Amino acid sequence: MATLISGIVFNITSEYINKRKILGVQSVEGVRQENENQQKVWKEDLNYWLNFKQKYPDYNYTYLKLADLYSKLNQAEESQKMWLKYEKEKRRSGF
């Protein structure tokens, strides 16, 4: 009888957790999928800003966006390059 009750409670709890996001309770698969989706969004944003920089080369804010996105994509070296380009352009333009 106790096994039956614990099985029912487990099933009810599992259904509840699956229907709601509870702080600290999330499947590994769910986290992995969210990370993959976020990576995809960051890559799309990166492509957008790279194209934007080609169209508007004098818009220096682009370097900051690129540095941020490269950092989020764990490309520290590229992020640093963009940051240094931004700093160089900032000094050159007197801001």
mmCIF file of N, CA and C in Angstrom:
data_model
loop_
_atom_site.group_PDB
_atom_site.id
_atom_site.type_symbol
_atom_site.label_atom_id
_atom_site.label_comp_id
_atom_site.label_asym_id
_atom_site.label_seq_id
_atom_site.Cartn_x
_atom_site.Cartn_y
_atom_site.Cartn_z
ATOM 1 N N MET A 1 0.821 -1.190 0.000
ATOM 2 C CA MET A 1 0.000 0.000 0.000
ATOM 3 C C MET A 1 0.867 1.258 0.000
ATOM 4 N N ALA A 2 1.930 1.263 0.821
ATOM 5 C CA ALA A 2 2.816 2.430 0.892
ATOM 6 C C ALA A 2 3.506 2.662 -0.448
ATOM 7 N N THR A 3 3.863 1.581 -1.128
ATOM 8 C CA THR A 3 4.500 1.714 -2.436
ATOM 9 C C THR A 3 3.546 2.340 -3.441
ATOM 10 N N LEU A 4 2.299 1.947 -3.403
ATOM 11 C CA LEU A 4 1.292 2.503 -4.299
ATOM 12 C C LEU A 4 1.106 3.990 -4.042
ATOM 13 N N ILE A 5 1.027 4.372 -2.785
ATOM 14 C CA ILE A 5 0.844 5.786 -2.426
ATOM 15 C C ILE A 5 2.062 6.601 -2.845
ATOM 16 N N SER A 6 3.266 6.094 -2.577
ATOM 17 C CA SER A 6 4.466 6.843 -2.964
ATOM 18 C C SER A 6 4.565 6.956 -4.484
ATOM 19 N N GLY A 7 4.124 5.929 -5.220
ATOM 20 C CA GLY A 7 4.114 5.997 -6.680
ATOM 21 C C GLY A 7 3.146 7.040 -7.189
ATOM 22 N N ILE A 8 1.985 7.127 -6.570
ATOM 23 C CA ILE A 8 0.989 8.132 -6.955
ATOM 24 C C ILE A 8 1.516 9.529 -6.671
ATOM 25 N N VAL A 9 2.086 9.725 -5.483
ATOM 26 C CA VAL A 9 2.642 11.032 -5.115
ATOM 27 C C VAL A 9 3.756 11.414 -6.080
ATOM 28 N N PHE A 10 4.617 10.463 -6.428
ATOM 29 C CA PHE A 10 5.708 10.737 -7.365
ATOM 30 C C PHE A 10 5.160 11.171 -8.720
ATOM 31 N N ASN A 11 4.153 10.465 -9.225
ATOM 32 C CA ASN A 11 3.569 10.809 -10.524
ATOM 33 C C ASN A 11 2.925 12.185 -10.494
ATOM 34 N N ILE A 12 2.208 12.486 -9.438
ATOM 35 C CA ILE A 12 1.569 13.801 -9.315
ATOM 36 C C ILE A 12 2.632 14.890 -9.248
ATOM 37 N N THR A 13 3.679 14.664 -8.465
ATOM 38 C CA THR A 13 4.762 15.640 -8.335
ATOM 39 C C THR A 13 5.476 15.832 -9.667
ATOM 40 N N SER A 14 5.743 14.758 -10.376
ATOM 41 C CA SER A 14 6.416 14.858 -11.676
ATOM 42 C C SER A 14 5.587 15.661 -12.663
ATOM 43 N N GLU A 15 4.283 15.405 -12.692
ATOM 44 C CA GLU A 15 3.404 16.167 -13.583
ATOM 45 C C GLU A 15 3.415 17.644 -13.207
ATOM 46 N N TYR A 16 3.385 17.935 -11.911
ATOM 47 C CA TYR A 16 3.385 19.325 -11.444
ATOM 48 C C TYR A 16 4.675 20.032 -11.863
ATOM 49 N N ILE A 17 5.797 19.359 -11.670
ATOM 50 C CA ILE A 17 7.091 19.945 -12.028
ATOM 51 C C ILE A 17 7.171 20.164 -13.536
ATOM 52 N N ASN A 18 6.691 19.232 -14.320
ATOM 53 C CA ASN A 18 6.741 19.372 -15.776
ATOM 54 C C ASN A 18 5.872 20.513 -16.277
ATOM 55 N N LYS A 19 4.791 20.815 -15.575
ATOM 56 C CA LYS A 19 3.886 21.876 -16.009
ATOM 57 C C LYS A 19 4.345 23.251 -15.563
ATOM 58 N N ARG A 20 5.187 23.330 -14.558
ATOM 59 C CA ARG A 20 5.610 24.615 -14.010
ATOM 60 C C ARG A 20 7.125 24.653 -13.878
ATOM 61 N N LYS A 21 7.643 25.842 -14.024
ATOM 62 C CA LYS A 21 9.072 26.015 -13.765
ATOM 63 C C LYS A 21 9.224 26.300 -12.276
ATOM 64 N N ILE A 22 9.955 25.453 -11.628
ATOM 65 C CA ILE A 22 10.186 25.605 -10.201
ATOM 66 C C ILE A 22 11.663 25.899 -10.015
ATOM 67 N N LEU A 23 11.956 26.916 -9.221
ATOM 68 C CA LEU A 23 13.334 27.313 -8.991
ATOM 69 C C LEU A 23 14.165 26.113 -8.560
ATOM 70 N N GLY A 24 15.214 25.838 -9.320
ATOM 71 C CA GLY A 24 16.123 24.763 -8.971
ATOM 72 C C GLY A 24 15.721 23.404 -9.520
ATOM 73 N N VAL A 25 14.545 23.294 -10.121
ATOM 74 C CA VAL A 25 14.111 22.017 -10.657
ATOM 75 C C VAL A 25 13.925 22.174 -12.158
ATOM 76 N N GLN A 26 14.834 21.605 -12.896
ATOM 77 C CA GLN A 26 14.750 21.665 -14.347
ATOM 78 C C GLN A 26 15.559 20.504 -14.896
ATOM 79 N N SER A 27 15.079 19.912 -15.939
ATOM 80 C CA SER A 27 15.777 18.761 -16.490
ATOM 81 C C SER A 27 17.058 19.209 -17.188
ATOM 82 N N VAL A 28 18.013 18.322 -17.230
ATOM 83 C CA VAL A 28 19.272 18.594 -17.916
ATOM 84 C C VAL A 28 18.995 18.845 -19.392
ATOM 85 N N GLU A 29 18.081 18.084 -19.958
ATOM 86 C CA GLU A 29 17.722 18.252 -21.367
ATOM 87 C C GLU A 29 17.137 19.637 -21.607
ATOM 88 N N GLY A 30 16.310 20.105 -20.687
ATOM 89 C CA GLY A 30 15.722 21.438 -20.817
ATOM 90 C C GLY A 30 16.776 22.528 -20.790
ATOM 91 N N VAL A 31 17.729 22.399 -19.902
ATOM 92 C CA VAL A 31 18.815 23.379 -19.799
ATOM 93 C C VAL A 31 19.667 23.348 -21.063
ATOM 94 N N ARG A 32 19.976 22.156 -21.539
ATOM 95 C CA ARG A 32 20.785 22.014 -22.754
ATOM 96 C C ARG A 32 20.081 22.660 -23.945
ATOM 97 N N GLN A 33 18.790 22.429 -24.061
ATOM 98 C CA GLN A 33 18.025 22.994 -25.171
ATOM 99 C C GLN A 33 17.999 24.515 -25.084
ATOM 100 N N GLU A 34 17.812 25.047 -23.883
ATOM 101 C CA GLU A 34 17.826 26.502 -23.703
ATOM 102 C C GLU A 34 19.180 27.085 -24.089
ATOM 103 N N ASN A 35 20.266 26.408 -23.682
ATOM 104 C CA ASN A 35 21.608 26.877 -24.026
ATOM 105 C C ASN A 35 21.832 26.861 -25.536
ATOM 106 N N GLU A 36 21.379 25.807 -26.190
ATOM 107 C CA GLU A 36 21.525 25.727 -27.649
ATOM 108 C C GLU A 36 20.730 26.829 -28.331
ATOM 109 N N ASN A 37 19.522 27.073 -27.844
ATOM 110 C CA ASN A 37 18.701 28.139 -28.421
ATOM 111 C C ASN A 37 19.364 29.495 -28.226
ATOM 112 N N GLN A 38 19.926 29.727 -27.043
ATOM 113 C CA GLN A 38 20.578 31.004 -26.766
ATOM 114 C C GLN A 38 21.812 31.176 -27.643
ATOM 115 N N GLN A 39 22.577 30.107 -27.810
ATOM 116 C CA GLN A 39 23.755 30.160 -28.681
ATOM 117 C C GLN A 39 23.345 30.518 -30.112
ATOM 118 N N LYS A 40 22.250 29.930 -30.569
ATOM 119 C CA LYS A 40 21.758 30.210 -31.923
ATOM 120 C C LYS A 40 21.380 31.685 -32.061
ATOM 121 N N VAL A 41 20.701 32.222 -31.067
ATOM 122 C CA VAL A 41 20.305 33.637 -31.094
ATOM 123 C C VAL A 41 21.537 34.526 -31.116
ATOM 124 N N TRP A 42 22.536 34.206 -30.286
ATOM 125 C CA TRP A 42 23.760 35.017 -30.247
ATOM 126 C C TRP A 42 24.491 34.964 -31.589
ATOM 127 N N LYS A 43 24.526 33.805 -32.229
ATOM 128 C CA LYS A 43 25.183 33.693 -33.537
ATOM 129 C C LYS A 43 24.443 34.505 -34.595
ATOM 130 N N GLU A 44 23.123 34.470 -34.543
ATOM 131 C CA GLU A 44 22.335 35.285 -35.476
ATOM 132 C C GLU A 44 22.593 36.769 -35.238
ATOM 133 N N ASP A 45 22.634 37.167 -33.963
ATOM 134 C CA ASP A 45 22.930 38.566 -33.626
ATOM 135 C C ASP A 45 24.327 38.957 -34.104
ATOM 136 N N LEU A 46 25.279 38.056 -33.928
ATOM 137 C CA LEU A 46 26.646 38.318 -34.366
ATOM 138 C C LEU A 46 26.684 38.562 -35.874
ATOM 139 N N ASN A 47 26.022 37.719 -36.633
ATOM 140 C CA ASN A 47 25.982 37.909 -38.091
ATOM 141 C C ASN A 47 25.331 39.232 -38.455
ATOM 142 N N TYR A 48 24.264 39.577 -37.753
ATOM 143 C CA TYR A 48 23.594 40.854 -38.011
ATOM 144 C C TYR A 48 24.559 42.014 -37.814
ATOM 145 N N TRP A 49 25.284 42.027 -36.676
ATOM 146 C CA TRP A 49 26.186 43.141 -36.370
ATOM 147 C C TRP A 49 27.422 43.147 -37.270
ATOM 148 N N LEU A 50 27.884 41.989 -37.706
ATOM 149 C CA LEU A 50 28.995 41.956 -38.665
ATOM 150 C C LEU A 50 28.563 42.578 -39.992
ATOM 151 N N ASN A 51 27.368 42.248 -40.443
ATOM 152 C CA ASN A 51 26.838 42.856 -41.674
ATOM 153 C C ASN A 51 26.595 44.348 -41.490
ATOM 154 N N PHE A 52 26.099 44.719 -40.329
ATOM 155 C CA PHE A 52 25.842 46.124 -40.025
ATOM 156 C C PHE A 52 27.145 46.920 -40.088
ATOM 157 N N LYS A 53 28.213 46.343 -39.544
ATOM 158 C CA LYS A 53 29.517 47.019 -39.541
ATOM 159 C C LYS A 53 30.016 47.238 -40.964
ATOM 160 N N GLN A 54 29.749 46.288 -41.855
ATOM 161 C CA GLN A 54 30.152 46.460 -43.253
ATOM 162 C C GLN A 54 29.383 47.599 -43.917
ATOM 163 N N LYS A 55 28.105 47.706 -43.601
ATOM 164 C CA LYS A 55 27.276 48.754 -44.211
ATOM 165 C C LYS A 55 27.559 50.130 -43.618
ATOM 166 N N TYR A 56 27.845 50.163 -42.320
ATOM 167 C CA TYR A 56 28.053 51.430 -41.610
ATOM 168 C C TYR A 56 29.380 51.385 -40.844
ATOM 169 N N PRO A 57 30.494 51.470 -41.548
ATOM 170 C CA PRO A 57 31.803 51.303 -40.900
ATOM 171 C C PRO A 57 32.135 52.380 -39.867
ATOM 172 N N ASP A 58 31.486 53.528 -39.927
ATOM 173 C CA ASP A 58 31.787 54.595 -38.967
ATOM 174 C C ASP A 58 30.969 54.496 -37.682
ATOM 175 N N TYR A 59 30.081 53.544 -37.600
ATOM 176 C CA TYR A 59 29.240 53.382 -36.409
ATOM 177 C C TYR A 59 30.001 52.522 -35.402
ATOM 178 N N ASN A 60 30.715 53.174 -34.499
ATOM 179 C CA ASN A 60 31.656 52.477 -33.619
ATOM 180 C C ASN A 60 31.005 51.672 -32.500
ATOM 181 N N TYR A 61 29.753 51.958 -32.188
ATOM 182 C CA TYR A 61 29.049 51.170 -31.173
ATOM 183 C C TYR A 61 29.025 49.694 -31.565
ATOM 184 N N THR A 62 29.121 49.435 -32.860
ATOM 185 C CA THR A 62 29.118 48.061 -33.356
ATOM 186 C C THR A 62 30.231 47.242 -32.712
ATOM 187 N N TYR A 63 31.384 47.859 -32.500
ATOM 188 C CA TYR A 63 32.491 47.133 -31.871
ATOM 189 C C TYR A 63 32.117 46.635 -30.477
ATOM 190 N N LEU A 64 31.364 47.441 -29.729
ATOM 191 C CA LEU A 64 30.936 47.008 -28.396
ATOM 192 C C LEU A 64 29.968 45.830 -28.485
ATOM 193 N N LYS A 65 29.027 45.908 -29.414
ATOM 194 C CA LYS A 65 28.082 44.801 -29.593
ATOM 195 C C LYS A 65 28.821 43.530 -29.990
ATOM 196 N N LEU A 66 29.770 43.666 -30.913
ATOM 197 C CA LEU A 66 30.531 42.499 -31.351
ATOM 198 C C LEU A 66 31.366 41.928 -30.208
ATOM 199 N N ALA A 67 31.992 42.793 -29.422
ATOM 200 C CA ALA A 67 32.786 42.326 -28.280
ATOM 201 C C ALA A 67 31.907 41.547 -27.306
ATOM 202 N N ASP A 68 30.724 42.070 -27.032
ATOM 203 C CA ASP A 68 29.795 41.407 -26.116
ATOM 204 C C ASP A 68 29.360 40.046 -26.659
ATOM 205 N N LEU A 69 28.998 40.000 -27.919
ATOM 206 C CA LEU A 69 28.532 38.741 -28.499
ATOM 207 C C LEU A 69 29.644 37.704 -28.592
ATOM 208 N N TYR A 70 30.841 38.127 -28.987
ATOM 209 C CA TYR A 70 31.965 37.186 -29.012
ATOM 210 C C TYR A 70 32.236 36.646 -27.607
ATOM 211 N N SER A 71 32.125 37.498 -26.615
ATOM 212 C CA SER A 71 32.326 37.058 -25.236
ATOM 213 C C SER A 71 31.284 36.011 -24.841
ATOM 214 N N LYS A 72 30.027 36.270 -25.171
ATOM 215 C CA LYS A 72 28.954 35.321 -24.848
ATOM 216 C C LYS A 72 29.140 33.990 -25.559
ATOM 217 N N LEU A 73 29.779 34.027 -26.722
ATOM 218 C CA LEU A 73 30.030 32.810 -27.491
ATOM 219 C C LEU A 73 31.376 32.174 -27.132
ATOM 220 N N ASN A 74 31.967 32.621 -26.025
ATOM 221 C CA ASN A 74 33.243 32.090 -25.521
ATOM 222 C C ASN A 74 34.384 32.243 -26.518
ATOM 223 N N GLN A 75 34.381 33.364 -27.224
ATOM 224 C CA GLN A 75 35.463 33.683 -28.154
ATOM 225 C C GLN A 75 36.185 34.919 -27.610
ATOM 226 N N ALA A 76 36.919 34.699 -26.527
ATOM 227 C CA ALA A 76 37.547 35.795 -25.788
ATOM 228 C C ALA A 76 38.529 36.596 -26.639
ATOM 229 N N GLU A 77 39.269 35.926 -27.486
ATOM 230 C CA GLU A 77 40.268 36.623 -28.301
ATOM 231 C C GLU A 77 39.593 37.604 -29.267
ATOM 232 N N GLU A 78 38.539 37.150 -29.934
ATOM 233 C CA GLU A 78 37.801 38.033 -30.846
ATOM 234 C C GLU A 78 37.127 39.165 -30.075
ATOM 235 N N SER A 79 36.621 38.847 -28.908
ATOM 236 C CA SER A 79 35.990 39.864 -28.070
ATOM 237 C C SER A 79 36.993 40.955 -27.707
ATOM 238 N N GLN A 80 38.180 40.540 -27.324
ATOM 239 C CA GLN A 80 39.234 41.493 -26.966
ATOM 240 C C GLN A 80 39.615 42.363 -28.162
ATOM 241 N N LYS A 81 39.697 41.764 -29.348
ATOM 242 C CA LYS A 81 40.026 42.533 -30.558
ATOM 243 C C LYS A 81 38.988 43.626 -30.805
ATOM 244 N N MET A 82 37.719 43.270 -30.662
ATOM 245 C CA MET A 82 36.653 44.255 -30.896
ATOM 246 C C MET A 82 36.703 45.370 -29.855
ATOM 247 N N TRP A 83 36.983 44.994 -28.612
ATOM 248 C CA TRP A 83 37.081 46.000 -27.546
ATOM 249 C C TRP A 83 38.231 46.966 -27.833
ATOM 250 N N LEU A 84 39.372 46.431 -28.252
ATOM 251 C CA LEU A 84 40.523 47.280 -28.562
ATOM 252 C C LEU A 84 40.245 48.185 -29.759
ATOM 253 N N LYS A 85 39.537 47.664 -30.770
ATOM 254 C CA LYS A 85 39.166 48.502 -31.914
ATOM 255 C C LYS A 85 38.243 49.628 -31.467
ATOM 256 N N TYR A 86 37.319 49.304 -30.575
ATOM 257 C CA TYR A 86 36.412 50.337 -30.063
ATOM 258 C C TYR A 86 37.205 51.419 -29.331
ATOM 259 N N GLU A 87 38.104 51.002 -28.455
ATOM 260 C CA GLU A 87 38.921 51.962 -27.696
ATOM 261 C C GLU A 87 39.758 52.830 -28.637
ATOM 262 N N LYS A 88 40.330 52.220 -29.652
ATOM 263 C CA LYS A 88 41.145 52.955 -30.621
ATOM 264 C C LYS A 88 40.298 53.998 -31.350
ATOM 265 N N GLU A 89 39.124 53.609 -31.812
ATOM 266 C CA GLU A 89 38.237 54.537 -32.520
ATOM 267 C C GLU A 89 37.729 55.638 -31.592
ATOM 268 N N LYS A 90 37.496 55.284 -30.355
ATOM 269 C CA LYS A 90 37.029 56.270 -29.375
ATOM 270 C C LYS A 90 38.095 57.344 -29.163
ATOM 271 N N ARG A 91 39.342 56.920 -29.024
ATOM 272 C CA ARG A 91 40.439 57.887 -28.850
ATOM 273 C C ARG A 91 40.633 58.727 -30.109
ATOM 274 N N ARG A 92 40.538 58.076 -31.259
ATOM 275 C CA ARG A 92 40.729 58.767 -32.531
ATOM 276 C C ARG A 92 39.672 59.847 -32.740
ATOM 277 N N SER A 93 38.446 59.546 -32.351
ATOM 278 C CA SER A 93 37.359 60.506 -32.569
ATOM 279 C C SER A 93 37.242 61.525 -31.438
ATOM 280 N N GLY A 94 38.008 61.349 -30.377
ATOM 281 C CA GLY A 94 38.023 62.327 -29.288
ATOM 282 C C GLY A 94 36.923 62.164 -28.256
ATOM 283 N N PHE A 95 36.292 61.005 -28.185
ATOM 284 C CA PHE A 95 35.242 60.780 -27.182
ATOM 285 C C PHE A 95 35.783 60.134 -25.953
#
